[in-house]
Short mmCIF file of C-alpha atoms in Angstrom, two decimals:
data_model
loop_
_atom_site.label_atom_id
_atom_site.label_comp_id
_atom_site.label_asym_id
_atom_site.label_seq_id
_atom_site.Cartn_x
_atom_site.Cartn_y
_atom_site.Cartn_z
CA MET A 38 -0.01 0.10 0.04
CA SER A 39 1.34 3.47 -1.02
CA ALA A 40 1.85 6.12 1.84
CA ARG A 41 -0.84 8.06 -0.28
CA ALA A 42 -3.32 5.23 0.52
CA GLU A 43 -2.51 4.83 4.31
CA THR A 44 -3.76 8.44 5.21
CA ILE A 45 -7.54 8.97 5.15
CA GLY A 46 -9.44 11.90 6.65
CA GLY A 47 -8.17 14.81 8.38
CA PHE A 48 -8.60 17.67 5.82
CA PHE A 49 -8.92 18.33 1.91
CA GLU A 50 -6.60 18.37 -0.44
CA LEU A 51 -6.68 20.69 -3.75
CA GLU A 52 -9.56 19.90 -5.97
CA ILE A 53 -8.45 19.53 -9.38
CA ARG A 54 -10.05 18.07 -12.25
CA ARG A 55 -9.54 14.36 -12.75
CA GLY A 56 -8.79 13.52 -16.69
CA ALA A 57 -5.83 12.17 -18.61
CA PRO A 58 -2.26 13.12 -19.97
CA TYR A 59 -2.29 14.88 -23.40
CA HIS A 60 1.04 12.29 -23.81
CA ARG A 61 -0.10 8.95 -22.74
CA ASN A 62 2.59 6.90 -24.72
CA ALA A 63 5.73 8.99 -23.49
CA VAL A 64 7.81 8.57 -20.59
CA ALA A 65 7.26 11.59 -18.27
CA LEU A 66 10.06 13.06 -16.40
CA SER A 67 10.45 16.17 -14.38
CA SER A 68 12.12 18.46 -17.67
CA GLY A 69 13.16 19.09 -21.08
CA ARG A 70 16.68 18.94 -19.90
CA ALA A 71 15.83 15.61 -17.90
CA CYS A 72 14.38 14.23 -20.95
CA LEU A 73 17.50 14.91 -23.14
CA ALA A 74 19.67 13.55 -20.55
CA GLU A 75 17.49 10.07 -20.56
CA ILE A 76 17.72 10.31 -24.26
CA LEU A 77 21.43 10.61 -24.57
CA ARG A 78 22.14 7.84 -21.88
CA VAL A 79 20.22 5.71 -24.56
CA VAL A 80 21.63 6.68 -27.37
CA GLY A 81 25.32 7.53 -26.33
CA PRO A 82 26.69 8.93 -29.52
CA SER A 83 30.14 9.61 -30.26
CA ARG A 84 29.44 13.33 -31.02
CA ALA A 85 26.37 15.74 -31.33
CA TRP A 86 25.66 18.15 -34.14
CA VAL A 87 23.67 21.05 -32.48
CA PRO A 88 22.36 24.38 -34.01
CA PHE A 89 24.05 27.73 -33.33
CA TYR A 90 20.62 28.87 -32.70
CA VAL A 91 19.75 27.27 -29.60
CA CYS A 92 19.72 27.76 -25.62
CA ASP A 93 22.33 27.36 -23.44
CA THR A 94 20.99 25.27 -21.10
CA ALA A 95 20.29 22.96 -24.04
CA LEU A 96 23.90 22.27 -24.07
CA ALA A 97 23.85 20.99 -20.34
CA PRO A 98 23.36 17.65 -20.60
CA PHE A 99 25.90 16.88 -23.50
CA GLU A 100 28.34 18.52 -21.07
CA ARG A 101 27.09 16.60 -18.47
CA ALA A 102 27.30 13.22 -20.32
CA GLY A 103 30.97 13.89 -21.57
CA ILE A 104 29.62 14.10 -25.15
CA PRO A 105 31.28 16.45 -27.72
CA THR A 106 29.18 18.57 -29.63
CA ALA A 107 29.86 20.27 -32.91
CA PHE A 108 27.60 23.14 -34.16
CA TYR A 109 25.79 23.88 -37.67
CA ASP A 110 24.01 26.95 -39.09
CA VAL A 111 19.95 26.93 -39.92
CA ASP A 112 19.12 29.26 -42.94
CA GLU A 113 16.60 31.76 -43.03
CA ARG A 114 14.04 29.30 -43.26
CA LEU A 115 15.45 27.88 -39.67
CA ASP A 116 16.31 24.64 -41.57
CA PRO A 117 19.18 22.95 -40.82
CA SER A 118 22.61 23.80 -43.31
CA LEU A 119 24.68 20.86 -42.25
CA PRO A 120 27.98 19.72 -43.86
CA PRO A 121 28.27 16.94 -46.26
CA GLY A 122 27.89 13.07 -44.03
CA ALA A 123 26.72 14.61 -40.97
CA PRO A 124 25.62 13.09 -39.10
CA THR A 125 27.76 9.69 -39.15
CA GLU A 126 26.49 6.45 -38.18
CA ARG A 127 27.58 7.21 -34.50
CA GLU A 128 26.73 10.70 -34.33
CA CYS A 129 23.24 12.16 -33.52
CA LEU A 130 22.11 15.63 -34.63
CA LEU A 131 19.76 17.67 -32.27
CA TYR A 132 17.13 19.84 -34.32
CA VAL A 133 15.11 22.47 -32.35
CA ASN A 134 11.44 22.52 -33.64
CA TYR A 135 11.42 26.61 -33.64
CA PHE A 136 8.16 28.29 -32.26
CA GLY A 137 6.70 24.54 -32.81
CA LEU A 138 6.18 25.53 -36.61
CA LYS A 139 9.26 23.31 -37.95
CA GLY A 140 7.83 20.11 -37.34
CA GLU A 141 7.54 19.10 -40.90
CA THR A 142 11.30 19.70 -41.02
CA ALA A 143 11.86 17.64 -37.82
CA ALA A 144 9.91 14.87 -39.67
CA ALA A 145 12.13 15.16 -42.70
CA LEU A 146 15.01 14.65 -40.71
CA ALA A 147 14.12 11.62 -38.64
CA ALA A 148 13.26 10.16 -42.19
CA ALA A 149 16.55 11.02 -43.66
CA HIS A 150 18.82 9.87 -40.61
CA PRO A 151 16.81 6.84 -38.65
CA ARG A 152 17.64 6.42 -35.13
CA ARG A 153 20.11 9.71 -35.34
CA VAL A 154 17.93 12.78 -34.50
CA ILE A 155 16.71 14.00 -31.54
CA VAL A 156 14.05 16.89 -31.73
CA ASP A 157 13.75 19.35 -29.22
CA ASP A 158 10.10 19.80 -29.08
CA THR A 159 10.12 22.38 -26.03
CA GLN A 160 8.18 24.98 -28.49
CA ALA A 161 5.61 22.35 -29.64
CA PHE A 162 4.11 20.54 -26.76
CA TYR A 163 1.28 18.91 -28.83
CA ALA A 164 4.11 16.89 -30.96
CA CYS A 165 3.84 13.10 -30.14
CA GLY A 166 7.28 11.98 -31.56
CA TYR A 167 8.63 10.78 -34.83
CA THR A 168 9.49 7.61 -36.40
CA ASP A 169 12.84 6.18 -35.72
CA ALA A 170 14.11 9.48 -33.57
CA TRP A 171 13.86 10.51 -30.23
CA SER A 172 11.79 13.91 -29.07
CA PHE A 173 11.21 15.62 -26.00
CA ASN A 174 8.81 18.59 -24.74
CA SER A 175 8.62 20.52 -21.77
CA ALA A 176 4.92 21.14 -19.98
CA ARG A 177 6.37 24.22 -18.04
CA LYS A 178 6.73 26.22 -21.56
CA PHE A 179 2.89 25.68 -22.24
CA PHE A 180 1.01 25.71 -18.61
CA GLY A 181 1.14 26.69 -15.16
CA VAL A 182 2.64 23.48 -13.72
CA PRO A 183 5.79 23.34 -11.33
CA ASP A 184 7.73 20.84 -13.23
CA GLY A 185 6.88 18.16 -16.22
CA ALA A 186 8.27 17.13 -19.67
CA TYR A 187 7.52 13.86 -22.08
CA ALA A 188 10.02 11.52 -24.03
CA TYR A 189 9.57 9.68 -26.97
CA GLY A 190 12.19 7.33 -28.77
CA PRO A 191 13.16 3.64 -28.41
CA GLY A 192 14.25 2.45 -25.26
CA LEU A 193 13.41 5.20 -22.71
CA THR A 194 11.96 4.31 -19.18
CA ALA A 195 11.04 6.13 -16.06
CA ALA A 196 10.23 2.85 -14.28
CA ASP A 197 13.04 2.94 -11.82
CA ARG A 198 13.45 6.57 -11.37
CA PRO A 199 12.40 8.51 -8.41
CA ARG A 200 10.02 11.51 -8.76
CA VAL A 201 11.81 14.90 -8.92
CA PRO A 202 12.77 15.98 -4.89
CA ASP A 203 11.80 19.42 -4.93
CA VAL A 204 9.17 20.70 -5.90
CA HIS A 205 8.51 24.79 -6.78
CA TYR A 206 5.25 25.64 -7.06
CA ASP A 207 4.87 29.01 -4.75
CA HIS A 208 5.26 31.28 -7.90
CA LEU A 209 1.92 29.54 -9.73
CA VAL A 210 0.18 29.98 -6.35
CA ASN A 211 1.26 34.37 -6.12
CA ARG A 212 0.66 34.65 -9.71
CA LEU A 213 -3.07 33.53 -9.19
CA LEU A 214 -3.51 35.37 -5.99
CA GLY A 215 -2.17 38.54 -7.92
CA HIS A 216 1.36 39.02 -6.36
CA GLN A 217 2.95 39.43 -9.45
CA GLN A 218 6.41 40.80 -8.45
CA THR A 219 6.67 38.24 -5.84
CA ALA A 220 5.68 35.34 -8.19
CA PHE A 221 8.37 36.57 -10.51
CA ASP A 222 11.30 36.64 -7.96
CA GLN A 223 10.00 33.23 -7.19
CA PHE A 224 9.63 31.77 -10.83
CA GLN A 225 13.11 32.97 -11.30
CA ARG A 226 14.40 31.04 -8.59
CA SER A 227 12.34 28.18 -9.90
CA GLU A 228 13.65 28.54 -13.25
CA ALA A 229 17.44 28.35 -11.92
CA ALA A 230 16.57 25.15 -10.01
CA VAL A 231 15.64 22.97 -12.98
CA SER A 232 17.95 20.22 -13.19
CA SER A 233 19.52 17.52 -16.05
CA GLU A 234 19.14 15.04 -13.56
CA PRO A 235 16.00 12.33 -14.99
CA TRP A 236 14.14 12.54 -12.17
CA ARG A 237 10.34 11.58 -12.95
CA MET A 238 7.59 14.10 -13.30
CA SER A 239 6.25 15.51 -9.30
CA ALA A 240 2.59 13.78 -8.54
CA LEU A 241 1.37 17.71 -8.43
CA ALA A 242 2.41 17.92 -12.04
CA GLU A 243 0.82 14.86 -13.04
CA ARG A 244 -2.44 15.89 -11.45
CA LEU A 245 -2.18 19.32 -13.14
CA LEU A 246 -1.34 17.82 -16.39
CA ALA A 247 -3.97 15.43 -16.22
CA GLY A 248 -6.88 18.13 -15.48
CA ILE A 249 -6.07 20.28 -18.55
CA ASP A 250 -8.89 20.77 -21.60
CA TYR A 251 -6.17 20.38 -24.14
CA ASP A 252 -8.22 20.99 -27.13
CA ASP A 253 -9.65 24.59 -25.61
CA VAL A 254 -5.93 25.88 -24.99
CA CYS A 255 -5.21 24.47 -28.40
CA THR A 256 -7.89 26.55 -29.88
CA ARG A 257 -7.47 29.68 -27.85
CA ARG A 258 -3.46 29.58 -28.89
CA GLN A 259 -4.43 29.23 -32.44
CA ARG A 260 -6.95 32.32 -31.86
CA ASN A 261 -4.78 34.63 -30.64
CA TYR A 262 -1.82 33.77 -32.97
CA ALA A 263 -4.23 34.53 -36.01
CA VAL A 264 -4.78 37.77 -34.46
CA LEU A 265 -1.19 38.52 -33.88
CA HIS A 266 -0.18 37.39 -37.46
CA ARG A 267 -2.93 39.67 -38.90
CA MET A 268 -1.63 42.66 -36.90
CA LEU A 269 1.86 42.34 -37.19
CA GLY A 270 2.50 39.84 -40.21
CA ASP A 271 2.94 42.79 -42.84
CA ARG A 272 6.25 43.87 -40.78
CA ASN A 273 7.65 40.60 -39.68
CA ARG A 274 10.97 39.50 -41.45
CA LEU A 275 9.86 35.89 -40.23
CA ARG A 276 6.62 36.26 -41.83
CA PRO A 277 7.42 33.13 -44.00
CA ILE A 278 7.83 31.21 -41.18
CA ALA A 279 4.86 32.58 -39.21
CA ALA A 280 2.62 31.67 -42.12
CA GLY A 281 3.41 27.87 -41.30
CA ALA A 282 1.14 27.78 -38.68
CA PHE A 283 -1.72 28.12 -41.05
CA ASP A 284 -0.41 25.23 -43.09
CA ARG A 285 -1.52 22.07 -41.10
CA THR A 286 0.92 19.56 -42.94
CA ASN A 287 3.75 21.24 -40.44
CA GLY A 288 1.80 19.76 -37.24
CA ALA A 289 1.67 23.27 -35.65
CA ASP A 290 -1.57 22.49 -33.60
CA ALA A 291 -0.50 24.85 -31.14
CA PRO A 292 2.22 27.10 -31.56
CA PHE A 293 4.61 28.29 -28.71
CA CYS A 294 4.21 31.87 -29.54
CA TYR A 295 4.35 34.15 -32.41
CA PRO A 296 7.99 34.81 -33.78
CA LEU A 297 8.30 38.54 -34.49
CA PHE A 298 11.42 39.99 -35.77
CA VAL A 299 11.42 43.55 -36.98
CA GLU A 300 13.92 46.19 -37.91
CA GLY A 301 15.43 48.42 -35.78
CA GLU A 302 15.64 48.47 -32.05
CA VAL A 303 12.49 47.19 -29.97
CA PRO A 304 11.19 49.46 -27.35
CA TRP A 305 11.40 47.10 -24.44
CA SER A 306 10.78 49.77 -21.79
CA THR A 307 7.55 51.00 -23.19
CA ILE A 308 6.17 47.44 -23.76
CA TRP A 309 6.97 46.35 -20.32
CA SER A 310 5.61 49.99 -18.88
CA ARG A 311 2.20 48.91 -20.35
CA HIS A 312 2.66 45.29 -18.45
CA LEU A 313 2.88 43.54 -21.29
CA PHE A 314 6.17 41.03 -20.63
CA VAL A 315 6.55 39.04 -24.12
CA PRO A 316 9.52 36.56 -24.23
CA ARG A 317 12.87 37.49 -25.34
CA LEU A 318 14.26 34.07 -26.64
CA TRP A 319 17.90 33.72 -26.01
CA PRO A 320 19.15 37.27 -25.67
CA ASP A 321 22.56 36.05 -25.72
CA LEU A 322 22.40 35.07 -29.17
CA ARG A 323 23.23 37.85 -31.82
CA SER A 324 23.36 37.25 -35.59
#
């Protein structure tokens, strides 16, 4: 009998809608980095090809596993520009499904290089894996949960993994209560504590993710995206990529965000003064 079943009565727990997770056939771990670490343990490549356009934190699992990395370029459509012969049979290739809009490219890479491709779907929560490839996403990038990510691919398991020991949820509660600055400070500390250790997803995140109306979330994201594209598309240098969200063949069921690249400096202070906090992805990278 589990510790949970041994305790009956006393007081009530959180009332969370009971449902089913969206990713029922994936391995549920604590973070995208944890998923990548577990995938690298299974794949064991001699070297990994990684795009220049990637978050620094994505490199941590490679460093932790002692796997050398080589970098490749992406073109103006965010498609890979690989050197001839890469990746070799013992190497792997990490490709980012940028903004959740490059699922078609990810699937083509997986087909061209069977069992050598790892797709970073952290910006594409609704993607459900690829044939003969590994992939992972991040629930934290799409929903208000303390942790949670899902990994797909041959040989992955979380059966013997302990759950993540430290669950940070104060920022979620304070955001709900309207204490925005306190919540933001707590959120930053929570993000800094994210580990590459392949812990299982917390029980709290599991319950929360099983109670989400995923169809409703998808519909609202698509609607919001369409409004932004209608208002900003004409001045967006990424318009060809952004317009891909309306092509259902690319698997962009619910894009991560609207990718906007404009000429000149962005007036961030003006935007922030209106209490609009839009993401700036990977500000450490410069074109």
